[in-house]
PDB file of C-alpha atoms in Angstrom:
ATOM      1  CA  MET A   1     -55.598  23.714-150.178  1.00  0.00           C
ATOM      2  CA  ALA A   2     -55.454  26.025-146.883  1.00  0.00           C
ATOM      3  CA  ASN A   3     -55.207  23.368-144.544  1.00  0.00           C
ATOM      4  CA  ASP A   4     -51.869  22.066-146.290  1.00  0.00           C
ATOM      5  CA  LYS A   5     -49.384  23.473-143.574  1.00  0.00           C
ATOM      6  CA  SER A   6     -47.216  22.349-146.378  1.00  0.00           C
ATOM      7  CA  TRP A   7     -48.817  24.161-149.088  1.00  0.00           C
ATOM      8  CA  PHE A   8     -50.512  27.423-147.316  1.00  0.00           C
ATOM      9  CA  LEU A   9     -46.447  27.982-145.610  1.00  0.00           C
ATOM     10  CA  GLY A  10     -45.121  27.795-148.777  1.00  0.00           C
ATOM     11  CA  MET A  11     -47.528  30.329-150.630  1.00  0.00           C
ATOM     12  CA  VAL A  12     -46.762  32.905-147.857  1.00  0.00           C
ATOM     13  CA  ALA A  13     -42.458  32.916-148.237  1.00  0.00           C
ATOM     14  CA  GLU A  14     -43.672  33.263-151.714  1.00  0.00           C
ATOM     15  CA  LEU A  15     -46.147  36.250-151.214  1.00  0.00           C
ATOM     16  CA  LEU A  16     -44.313  37.589-148.298  1.00  0.00           C
ATOM     17  CA  GLY A  17     -40.578  36.969-148.376  1.00  0.00           C
ATOM     18  CA  ALA A  18     -39.448  33.507-146.332  1.00  0.00           C
ATOM     19  CA  GLU A  19     -38.882  35.396-143.364  1.00  0.00           C
ATOM     20  CA  ALA A  20     -42.306  35.704-143.170  1.00  0.00           C
ATOM     21  CA  ILE A  21     -42.331  32.040-141.567  1.00  0.00           C
ATOM     22  CA  PRO A  22     -40.425  29.481-139.636  1.00  0.00           C
ATOM     23  CA  ARG A  23     -37.584  28.124-140.676  1.00  0.00           C
ATOM     24  CA  LEU A  24     -38.628  24.486-141.960  1.00  0.00           C
ATOM     25  CA  ARG A  25     -38.363  21.452-144.327  1.00  0.00           C
ATOM     26  CA  VAL A  26     -41.225  19.345-145.836  1.00  0.00           C
ATOM     27  CA  THR A  27     -39.978  15.766-146.571  1.00  0.00           C
ATOM     28  CA  ARG A  28     -41.373  12.739-147.884  1.00  0.00           C
ATOM     29  CA  ARG A  29     -40.065  10.138-147.659  1.00  0.00           C
ATOM     30  CA  PHE A  30     -38.340   8.728-144.772  1.00  0.00           C
ATOM     31  CA  ALA A  31     -35.166   8.755-145.733  1.00  0.00           C
ATOM     32  CA  ASP A  32     -35.001  12.878-146.178  1.00  0.00           C
ATOM     33  CA  PHE A  33     -36.212  12.485-142.854  1.00  0.00           C
ATOM     34  CA  PRO A  34     -33.104  12.554-139.883  1.00  0.00           C
ATOM     35  CA  PRO A  35     -31.101  14.946-142.253  1.00  0.00           C
ATOM     36  CA  ALA A  36     -34.335  17.687-142.464  1.00  0.00           C
ATOM     37  CA  VAL A  37     -34.222  17.062-138.270  1.00  0.00           C
ATOM     38  CA  SER A  38     -29.892  17.584-138.639  1.00  0.00           C
ATOM     39  CA  GLU A  39     -30.254  20.392-140.876  1.00  0.00           C
ATOM     40  CA  LEU A  40     -33.518  22.453-138.174  1.00  0.00           C
ATOM     41  CA  SER A  41     -32.023  21.931-134.645  1.00  0.00           C
ATOM     42  CA  PRO A  42     -29.291  23.918-134.349  1.00  0.00           C
ATOM     43  CA  HIS A  43     -30.975  27.081-134.991  1.00  0.00           C
ATOM     44  CA  SER A  44     -34.230  26.603-132.049  1.00  0.00           C
ATOM     45  CA  ALA A  45     -33.731  25.267-129.432  1.00  0.00           C
ATOM     46  CA  LYS A  46     -36.982  22.970-129.690  1.00  0.00           C
ATOM     47  CA  LEU A  47     -38.516  21.866-133.391  1.00  0.00           C
ATOM     48  CA  ALA A  48     -41.817  20.684-134.252  1.00  0.00           C
ATOM     49  CA  VAL A  49     -43.167  17.497-136.383  1.00  0.00           C
ATOM     50  CA  ARG A  50     -46.706  17.998-137.785  1.00  0.00           C
ATOM     51  CA  LEU A  51     -48.115  16.587-140.083  1.00  0.00           C
ATOM     52  CA  PRO A  52     -49.442  19.787-143.143  1.00  0.00           C
ATOM     53  CA  ASP A  53     -52.518  18.384-142.838  1.00  0.00           C
ATOM     54  CA  SER A  54     -53.809  18.203-139.378  1.00  0.00           C
ATOM     55  CA  ALA A  55     -56.336  20.512-137.175  1.00  0.00           C
ATOM     56  CA  GLY A  56     -54.823  22.414-134.712  1.00  0.00           C
ATOM     57  CA  GLY A  57     -52.139  20.700-132.853  1.00  0.00           C
ATOM     58  CA  LEU A  58     -52.861  17.358-133.595  1.00  0.00           C
ATOM     59  CA  GLY A  59     -50.674  15.982-135.333  1.00  0.00           C
ATOM     60  CA  MET A  60     -47.936  17.103-134.539  1.00  0.00           C
ATOM     61  CA  ARG A  61     -44.465  16.778-131.746  1.00  0.00           C
ATOM     62  CA  VAL A  62     -42.423  19.363-130.000  1.00  0.00           C
ATOM     63  CA  PHE A  63     -39.302  18.028-129.193  1.00  0.00           C
ATOM     64  CA  ARG A  64     -35.338  19.963-127.681  1.00  0.00           C
ATOM     65  CA  THR A  65     -32.814  20.293-129.883  1.00  0.00           C
ATOM     66  CA  ASP A  66     -30.214  19.654-127.103  1.00  0.00           C
ATOM     67  CA  SER A  67     -31.127  16.195-127.030  1.00  0.00           C
ATOM     68  CA  LEU A  68     -31.223  15.820-130.577  1.00  0.00           C
ATOM     69  CA  ARG A  69     -28.638  17.350-132.068  1.00  0.00           C
ATOM     70  CA  ARG A  70     -25.558  14.695-128.660  1.00  0.00           C
ATOM     71  CA  LEU A  71     -27.534  11.524-131.218  1.00  0.00           C
ATOM     72  CA  ASP A  72     -25.165   9.619-133.001  1.00  0.00           C
ATOM     73  CA  GLN A  73     -27.181   9.658-136.536  1.00  0.00           C
ATOM     74  CA  GLN A  74     -28.093   5.493-135.761  1.00  0.00           C
ATOM     75  CA  ASP A  75     -30.284   7.000-133.029  1.00  0.00           C
ATOM     76  CA  LEU A  76     -31.520   9.930-135.196  1.00  0.00           C
ATOM     77  CA  ILE A  77     -32.593   7.404-137.452  1.00  0.00           C
ATOM     78  CA  ALA A  78     -34.931   4.735-134.488  1.00  0.00           C
ATOM     79  CA  TRP A  79     -35.611   7.906-133.327  1.00  0.00           C
ATOM     80  CA  ALA A  80     -37.394   9.307-136.344  1.00  0.00           C
ATOM     81  CA  ALA A  81     -38.553   5.283-136.920  1.00  0.00           C
ATOM     82  CA  ASP A  82     -41.265   5.877-133.626  1.00  0.00           C
ATOM     83  CA  VAL A  83     -41.908   9.576-134.589  1.00  0.00           C
ATOM     84  CA  TYR A  84     -43.397   8.001-137.387  1.00  0.00           C
ATOM     85  CA  ARG A  85     -44.847   5.505-136.135  1.00  0.00           C
ATOM     86  CA  GLU A  86     -46.463   7.421-133.020  1.00  0.00           C
ATOM     87  CA  LEU A  87     -47.966  10.177-135.881  1.00  0.00           C
ATOM     88  CA  GLY A  88     -48.863   6.363-137.720  1.00  0.00           C
ATOM     89  CA  LEU A  89     -47.181   7.232-141.381  1.00  0.00           C
ATOM     90  CA  ARG A  90     -45.389   5.330-143.675  1.00  0.00           C
ATOM     91  CA  ASP A  91     -42.331   6.307-146.555  1.00  0.00           C
ATOM     92  CA  GLY A  92     -44.465   8.332-148.680  1.00  0.00           C
ATOM     93  CA  SER A  93     -46.134  10.926-146.477  1.00  0.00           C
ATOM     94  CA  PRO A  94     -45.446  14.052-146.516  1.00  0.00           C
ATOM     95  CA  VAL A  95     -43.648  15.256-143.213  1.00  0.00           C
ATOM     96  CA  LEU A  96     -43.627  19.460-141.702  1.00  0.00           C
ATOM     97  CA  VAL A  97     -40.264  19.618-139.621  1.00  0.00           C
ATOM     98  CA  THR A  98     -39.723  22.875-138.764  1.00  0.00           C
ATOM     99  CA  SER A  99     -38.694  25.653-135.368  1.00  0.00           C
ATOM    100  CA  TRP A 100     -39.890  25.841-132.864  1.00  0.00           C
ATOM    101  CA  GLU A 101     -39.179  29.140-131.459  1.00  0.00           C
ATOM    102  CA  GLU A 102     -39.170  30.653-127.920  1.00  0.00           C
ATOM    103  CA  THR A 103     -42.444  33.355-128.929  1.00  0.00           C
ATOM    104  CA  LEU A 104     -42.745  37.229-127.169  1.00  0.00           C
ATOM    105  CA  ALA A 105     -47.393  36.573-128.507  1.00  0.00           C
ATOM    106  CA  SER A 106     -49.144  34.344-130.438  1.00  0.00           C
ATOM    107  CA  PRO A 107     -51.521  36.580-132.607  1.00  0.00           C
ATOM    108  CA  SER A 108     -54.360  34.951-134.362  1.00  0.00           C
ATOM    109  CA  ILE A 109     -56.973  36.711-136.991  1.00  0.00           C
ATOM    110  CA  GLU A 110     -60.425  35.853-138.272  1.00  0.00           C
ATOM    111  CA  VAL A 111     -60.551  36.888-141.143  1.00  0.00           C
ATOM    112  CA  VAL A 112     -63.912  36.840-144.327  1.00  0.00           C
ATOM    113  CA  ILE A 113     -64.513  35.754-147.248  1.00  0.00           C
ATOM    114  CA  PRO A 114     -67.607  36.497-149.127  1.00  0.00           C
ATOM    115  CA  PRO A 115     -68.815  35.406-151.918  1.00  0.00           C
ATOM    116  CA  GLY A 116     -68.548  37.520-155.088  1.00  0.00           C
ATOM    117  CA  GLU A 117     -64.910  38.093-157.116  1.00  0.00           C
ATOM    118  CA  ALA A 118     -66.221  42.679-155.894  1.00  0.00           C
ATOM    119  CA  ALA A 119     -66.461  41.854-151.645  1.00  0.00           C
ATOM    120  CA  ALA A 120     -63.944  42.921-150.175  1.00  0.00           C
ATOM    121  CA  PRO A 121     -61.910  40.100-147.500  1.00  0.00           C
ATOM    122  CA  SER A 122     -62.647  41.409-144.164  1.00  0.00           C
ATOM    123  CA  CYS A 123     -60.301  41.170-141.727  1.00  0.00           C
ATOM    124  CA  GLY A 124     -61.482  40.719-137.400  1.00  0.00           C
ATOM    125  CA  GLY A 125     -59.353  41.220-134.218  1.00  0.00           C
ATOM    126  CA  VAL A 126     -56.137  40.014-133.569  1.00  0.00           C
ATOM    127  CA  ILE A 127     -56.166  38.042-130.227  1.00  0.00           C
ATOM    128  CA  ASP A 128     -53.552  36.742-128.699  1.00  0.00           C
ATOM    129  CA  GLN A 129     -53.756  32.853-127.578  1.00  0.00           C
ATOM    130  CA  LEU A 130     -53.756  30.997-124.242  1.00  0.00           C
ATOM    131  CA  PHE A 131     -52.456  27.705-124.272  1.00  0.00           C
ATOM    132  CA  THR A 132     -52.706  24.907-121.661  1.00  0.00           C
ATOM    133  CA  ASP A 133     -49.240  23.310-122.140  1.00  0.00           C
ATOM    134  CA  ASP A 134     -46.095  24.047-121.909  1.00  0.00           C
ATOM    135  CA  GLU A 135     -44.800  24.119-125.372  1.00  0.00           C
ATOM    136  CA  ARG A 136     -47.877  26.552-125.936  1.00  0.00           C
ATOM    137  CA  SER A 137     -49.549  23.481-129.150  1.00  0.00           C
ATOM    138  CA  LYS A 138     -53.364  22.883-127.275  1.00  0.00           C
ATOM    139  CA  PHE A 139     -54.708  26.241-127.866  1.00  0.00           C
ATOM    140  CA  GLY A 140     -56.889  26.866-124.802  1.00  0.00           C
ATOM    141  CA  GLY A 141     -58.182  30.264-125.298  1.00  0.00           C
ATOM    142  CA  GLY A 142     -57.330  34.168-125.678  1.00  0.00           C
ATOM    143  CA  VAL A 143     -56.450  37.737-125.189  1.00  0.00           C
ATOM    144  CA  ALA A 144     -58.423  40.259-126.723  1.00  0.00           C
ATOM    145  CA  GLY A 145     -56.229  44.294-126.626  1.00  0.00           C
ATOM    146  CA  ALA A 146     -53.405  42.869-125.070  1.00  0.00           C
ATOM    147  CA  LEU A 147     -51.396  43.158-128.186  1.00  0.00           C
ATOM    148  CA  PRO A 148     -48.978  46.488-129.070  1.00  0.00           C
ATOM    149  CA  GLN A 149     -50.897  48.271-131.770  1.00  0.00           C
ATOM    150  CA  GLU A 150     -47.180  48.316-133.948  1.00  0.00           C
ATOM    151  CA  VAL A 151     -48.153  43.888-133.591  1.00  0.00           C
ATOM    152  CA  VAL A 152     -51.633  44.115-134.763  1.00  0.00           C
ATOM    153  CA  HIS A 153     -50.990  46.015-137.534  1.00  0.00           C
ATOM    154  CA  ARG A 154     -48.610  43.386-139.102  1.00  0.00           C
ATOM    155  CA  VAL A 155     -51.066  40.532-138.261  1.00  0.00           C
ATOM    156  CA  ARG A 156     -53.431  42.414-140.600  1.00  0.00           C
ATOM    157  CA  SER A 157     -51.158  43.845-143.540  1.00  0.00           C
ATOM    158  CA  HIS A 158     -49.942  40.595-143.774  1.00  0.00           C
ATOM    159  CA  ALA A 159     -53.936  38.886-142.941  1.00  0.00           C
ATOM    160  CA  SER A 160     -55.267  41.205-145.278  1.00  0.00           C
ATOM    161  CA  THR A 161     -52.753  40.611-148.423  1.00  0.00           C
ATOM    162  CA  ILE A 162     -52.733  36.176-147.657  1.00  0.00           C
ATOM    163  CA  ALA A 163     -56.657  36.609-148.103  1.00  0.00           C
ATOM    164  CA  VAL A 164     -56.464  38.144-151.759  1.00  0.00           C
ATOM    165  CA  LEU A 165     -54.441  36.184-152.564  1.00  0.00           C
ATOM    166  CA  LEU A 166     -56.596  32.753-151.123  1.00  0.00           C
ATOM    167  CA  GLN A 167     -58.943  34.972-152.436  1.00  0.00           C
ATOM    168  CA  GLY A 168     -59.026  35.122-156.184  1.00  0.00           C
ATOM    169  CA  LEU A 169     -58.370  31.126-156.282  1.00  0.00           C
ATOM    170  CA  GLY A 170     -62.267  30.327-154.512  1.00  0.00           C
ATOM    171  CA  TYR A 171     -61.472  30.575-151.272  1.00  0.00           C
ATOM    172  CA  VAL A 172     -65.384  31.538-149.327  1.00  0.00           C
ATOM    173  CA  GLY A 173     -65.903  32.014-145.845  1.00  0.00           C
ATOM    174  CA  ARG A 174     -63.631  31.669-143.303  1.00  0.00           C
ATOM    175  CA  PHE A 175     -60.176  31.627-141.347  1.00  0.00           C
ATOM    176  CA  ALA A 176     -58.046  32.248-139.317  1.00  0.00           C
ATOM    177  CA  LEU A 177     -54.674  32.742-139.781  1.00  0.00           C
ATOM    178  CA  ASP A 178     -52.282  31.727-136.151  1.00  0.00           C
ATOM    179  CA  PHE A 179     -49.110  34.360-136.158  1.00  0.00           C
ATOM    180  CA  ILE A 180     -46.117  34.140-133.693  1.00  0.00           C
ATOM    181  CA  VAL A 181     -43.630  37.305-132.492  1.00  0.00           C
ATOM    182  CA  THR A 182     -40.665  36.528-131.387  1.00  0.00           C
ATOM    183  CA  GLY A 183     -37.726  39.049-130.300  1.00  0.00           C
ATOM    184  CA  ARG A 184     -35.971  40.396-127.646  1.00  0.00           C
ATOM    185  CA  SER A 185     -38.709  43.057-126.756  1.00  0.00           C
ATOM    186  CA  PHE A 186     -41.560  43.678-129.084  1.00  0.00           C
ATOM    187  CA  ALA A 187     -39.664  46.804-130.367  1.00  0.00           C
ATOM    188  CA  ASP A 188     -38.197  44.831-132.650  1.00  0.00           C
ATOM    189  CA  ALA A 189     -39.737  42.154-132.727  1.00  0.00           C
ATOM    190  CA  ASP A 190     -40.644  39.862-135.800  1.00  0.00           C
ATOM    191  CA  VAL A 191     -44.266  38.705-136.777  1.00  0.00           C
ATOM    192  CA  ARG A 192     -44.071  34.876-138.544  1.00  0.00           C
ATOM    193  CA  VAL A 193     -47.814  33.427-140.384  1.00  0.00           C
ATOM    194  CA  VAL A 194     -47.435  29.725-138.995  1.00  0.00           C
ATOM    195  CA  ASP A 195     -50.518  28.407-139.483  1.00  0.00           C
ATOM    196  CA  CYS A 196     -54.561  28.295-141.459  1.00  0.00           C
ATOM    197  CA  ASN A 197     -57.094  27.342-139.966  1.00  0.00           C
ATOM    198  CA  ALA A 198     -59.785  26.991-142.944  1.00  0.00           C
ATOM    199  CA  ARG A 199     -62.431  27.004-140.589  1.00  0.00           C
ATOM    200  CA  TRP A 200     -64.419  28.717-138.091  1.00  0.00           C
ATOM    201  CA  SER A 201     -61.891  29.031-135.086  1.00  0.00           C
ATOM    202  CA  GLY A 202     -62.294  28.822-131.371  1.00  0.00           C
ATOM    203  CA  SER A 203     -61.611  33.177-131.363  1.00  0.00           C
ATOM    204  CA  ALA A 204     -64.462  33.990-134.420  1.00  0.00           C
ATOM    205  CA  VAL A 205     -66.632  31.429-132.547  1.00  0.00           C
ATOM    206  CA  VAL A 206     -66.120  34.113-129.354  1.00  0.00           C
ATOM    207  CA  GLY A 207     -66.727  36.616-131.435  1.00  0.00           C
ATOM    208  CA  THR A 208     -69.238  36.063-133.200  1.00  0.00           C
ATOM    209  CA  LEU A 209     -71.205  35.503-130.663  1.00  0.00           C
ATOM    210  CA  LEU A 210     -69.683  39.165-128.631  1.00  0.00           C
ATOM    211  CA  ASP A 211     -70.328  40.877-131.567  1.00  0.00           C
ATOM    212  CA  HIS A 212     -74.678  39.876-131.065  1.00  0.00           C
ATOM    213  CA  LEU A 213     -74.893  40.619-127.807  1.00  0.00           C
ATOM    214  CA  PHE A 214     -73.426  44.128-128.055  1.00  0.00           C
ATOM    215  CA  PRO A 215     -73.954  45.205-132.100  1.00  0.00           C
ATOM    216  CA  ASP A 216     -73.170  48.078-131.504  1.00  0.00           C
ATOM    217  CA  ARG A 217     -69.069  47.413-130.073  1.00  0.00           C
ATOM    218  CA  ARG A 218     -68.068  44.078-129.565  1.00  0.00           C
ATOM    219  CA  PRO A 219     -65.962  44.834-125.967  1.00  0.00           C
ATOM    220  CA  PRO A 220     -62.106  45.443-127.367  1.00  0.00           C
ATOM    221  CA  CYS A 221     -59.946  43.912-124.291  1.00  0.00           C
ATOM    222  CA  TYR A 222     -61.800  40.467-123.226  1.00  0.00           C
ATOM    223  CA  ALA A 223     -60.032  36.666-122.883  1.00  0.00           C
ATOM    224  CA  PHE A 224     -62.155  33.899-122.847  1.00  0.00           C
ATOM    225  CA  GLY A 225     -61.159  30.364-121.761  1.00  0.00           C
ATOM    226  CA  LEU A 226     -62.717  26.561-120.102  1.00  0.00           C
ATOM    227  CA  LEU A 227     -63.786  26.078-116.692  1.00  0.00           C
ATOM    228  CA  ARG A 228     -63.574  22.211-115.820  1.00  0.00           C
ATOM    229  CA  HIS A 229     -63.309  19.653-113.043  1.00  0.00           C
ATOM    230  CA  PRO A 230     -64.893  16.411-113.307  1.00  0.00           C
ATOM    231  CA  GLN A 231     -67.294  17.564-110.290  1.00  0.00           C
ATOM    232  CA  LEU A 232     -69.050  20.231-112.420  1.00  0.00           C
ATOM    233  CA  ARG A 233     -69.930  17.237-114.659  1.00  0.00           C
ATOM    234  CA  THR A 234     -73.141  16.887-110.875  1.00  0.00           C
ATOM    235  CA  VAL A 235     -73.276  20.373-110.677  1.00  0.00           C
ATOM    236  CA  PRO A 236     -76.900  21.546-113.282  1.00  0.00           C
ATOM    237  CA  PHE A 237     -76.611  24.034-115.986  1.00  0.00           C
ATOM    238  CA  HIS A 238     -79.009  26.338-114.355  1.00  0.00           C
ATOM    239  CA  VAL A 239     -77.532  25.672-110.683  1.00  0.00           C
ATOM    240  CA  LEU A 240     -74.714  26.601-112.522  1.00  0.00           C
ATOM    241  CA  ILE A 241     -75.871  30.061-112.992  1.00  0.00           C
ATOM    242  CA  GLU A 242     -77.286  30.663-110.071  1.00  0.00           C
ATOM    243  CA  ARG A 243     -73.998  29.832-108.673  1.00  0.00           C
ATOM    244  CA  LEU A 244     -72.195  32.402-110.393  1.00  0.00           C
ATOM    245  CA  GLY A 245     -75.112  34.499-110.055  1.00  0.00           C
ATOM    246  CA  ASP A 246     -73.511  38.020-110.167  1.00  0.00           C
ATOM    247  CA  TRP A 247     -70.391  37.610-111.637  1.00  0.00           C
ATOM    248  CA  LEU A 248     -72.542  37.226-114.811  1.00  0.00           C
ATOM    249  CA  TRP A 249     -72.792  39.729-117.739  1.00  0.00           C
ATOM    250  CA  ASP A 250     -76.442  41.197-117.590  1.00  0.00           C
ATOM    251  CA  PRO A 251     -77.576  42.791-120.921  1.00  0.00           C
ATOM    252  CA  VAL A 252     -80.213  44.807-119.045  1.00  0.00           C
ATOM    253  CA  THR A 253     -77.999  46.685-116.873  1.00  0.00           C
ATOM    254  CA  GLY A 254     -74.275  45.756-118.082  1.00  0.00           C
ATOM    255  CA  ARG A 255     -73.254  44.738-114.538  1.00  0.00           C
ATOM    256  CA  GLY A 256     -70.864  41.731-114.347  1.00  0.00           C
ATOM    257  CA  ASP A 257     -68.085  40.317-115.795  1.00  0.00           C
ATOM    258  CA  LEU A 258     -68.306  36.964-116.864  1.00  0.00           C
ATOM    259  CA  ILE A 259     -70.791  35.051-120.354  1.00  0.00           C
ATOM    260  CA  VAL A 260     -71.215  31.468-120.294  1.00  0.00           C
ATOM    261  CA  TYR A 261     -70.808  29.955-123.626  1.00  0.00           C
ATOM    262  CA  ASN A 262     -70.818  26.472-125.982  1.00  0.00           C
ATOM    263  CA  VAL A 263     -72.062  24.028-122.147  1.00  0.00           C
ATOM    264  CA  GLY A 264     -73.068  20.767-124.172  1.00  0.00           C
ATOM    265  CA  TYR A 265     -69.334  20.047-122.222  1.00  0.00           C
ATOM    266  CA  LEU A 266     -70.825  19.958-118.976  1.00  0.00           C
ATOM    267  CA  ALA A 267     -72.437  16.988-117.796  1.00  0.00           C
ATOM    268  CA  SER A 268     -69.644  14.687-120.173  1.00  0.00           C
ATOM    269  CA  SER A 269     -66.253  16.249-119.251  1.00  0.00           C
ATOM    270  CA  GLY A 270     -66.909  19.189-116.200  1.00  0.00           C
ATOM    271  CA  ARG A 271     -66.320  21.268-119.039  1.00  0.00           C
ATOM    272  CA  VAL A 272     -68.139  24.702-119.523  1.00  0.00           C
ATOM    273  CA  ASP A 273     -66.036  28.551-121.529  1.00  0.00           C
ATOM    274  CA  ILE A 274     -66.153  31.343-120.785  1.00  0.00           C
ATOM    275  CA  VAL A 275     -65.812  35.452-121.282  1.00  0.00           C
ATOM    276  CA  ALA A 276     -64.367  38.235-119.032  1.00  0.00           C
ATOM    277  CA  LEU A 277     -64.854  41.838-119.787  1.00  0.00           C
ATOM    278  CA  ALA A 278     -62.652  44.337-118.540  1.00  0.00           C
ATOM    279  CA  GLY A 279     -61.680  47.728-118.831  1.00  0.00           C
ATOM    280  CA  ASP A 280     -58.086  46.591-120.668  1.00  0.00           C
ATOM    281  CA  ALA A 281     -56.528  43.039-121.250  1.00  0.00           C
ATOM    282  CA  GLU A 282     -54.411  42.788-118.559  1.00  0.00           C
ATOM    283  CA  THR A 283     -57.727  42.297-115.925  1.00  0.00           C
ATOM    284  CA  ALA A 284     -59.775  40.481-118.752  1.00  0.00           C
ATOM    285  CA  ARG A 285     -56.427  38.260-118.393  1.00  0.00           C
ATOM    286  CA  CYS A 286     -56.481  37.606-114.740  1.00  0.00           C
ATOM    287  CA  ARG A 287     -59.735  37.776-114.255  1.00  0.00           C
ATOM    288  CA  LEU A 288     -60.078  34.214-116.276  1.00  0.00           C
ATOM    289  CA  GLU A 289     -56.592  33.010-115.317  1.00  0.00           C
ATOM    290  CA  ASP A 290     -58.185  33.440-111.263  1.00  0.00           C
ATOM    291  CA  LEU A 291     -60.959  31.938-111.994  1.00  0.00           C
ATOM    292  CA  SER A 292     -59.485  28.580-114.115  1.00  0.00           C
ATOM    293  CA  ARG A 293     -56.620  27.756-111.580  1.00  0.00           C
ATOM    294  CA  MET A 294     -59.863  28.568-108.794  1.00  0.00           C
ATOM    295  CA  VAL A 295     -62.032  25.703-110.397  1.00  0.00           C
ATOM    296  CA  ALA A 296     -59.288  23.647-111.369  1.00  0.00           C
ATOM    297  CA  THR A 297     -58.465  23.415-108.277  1.00  0.00           C
ATOM    298  CA  ASP A 298     -61.155  23.087-105.096  1.00  0.00           C
ATOM    299  CA  GLY A 299     -63.866  22.495-108.036  1.00  0.00           C
ATOM    300  CA  ALA A 300     -67.793  22.954-107.816  1.00  0.00           C
ATOM    301  CA  ALA A 301     -66.456  24.835-104.092  1.00  0.00           C
ATOM    302  CA  ALA A 302     -64.654  27.783-105.767  1.00  0.00           C
ATOM    303  CA  LEU A 303     -68.117  29.017-106.904  1.00  0.00           C
ATOM    304  CA  PRO A 304     -70.039  31.505-104.591  1.00  0.00           C
ATOM    305  CA  ASP A 305     -73.080  28.975-102.693  1.00  0.00           C
ATOM    306  CA  ARG A 306     -76.288  31.350-103.243  1.00  0.00           C
TER     307      ARG A 306
END
């Protein structure tokens, strides 16, 4: 149930109020899909069409609403038929149509519900998600320590309430909750729930790794993402580590600011994931973005030649 976005967001609206989620409509007949699009189009610059049981950005398309509002009824129906074909939908398939709002941030929080009714759920770190596309739909990493404390407090409060309900329904294990922060500034922002990932999320993997490497206290500020370039497929892992050299974090000396993980895609796709450590979130974000951009542009030549 937690992975069914239509059920989950409906439950959140009942639990926290309609303002806790974006505007949305769920349709199960093709005939109801174009009217739902017409109803939501005036409320935001973009809208998303999503498969309720898809993971992450899969099974989702984002469209500008200015062009949709210009379509007459016949053209809107033709557009809707194209969307159905592209997503592999049939009449009777559930479809989630939701406003796709401009955001100040996209927080995500790790949650663990342990076995046993007496064991309380625990909420972990909050990260601001990074994305690899302009529509902010394809997850590409995150930054810890970047969000104002008021936003973090509201995210943790919503997550705790949702976790208690899911625990009562029998859920056990990990999940991650995704939010958006909208408004003109953080001072008057709205915090809305947009998704539940009932699985190990990318941020949970990194957080657990850091908990093992720093058992006394996870670093409060870090950024994680990926390095990718076709040339990296020709760089063996031991050579990559040698070339990163002093940039790598050393558990003995504590020096260095990079941690390499998830190296299984190096030979097949030229990708390796990294964590950038820093004393503040913005420095960590810039370190990650600068290195990712250099590798994306120059490939292996961006790495130090030792």
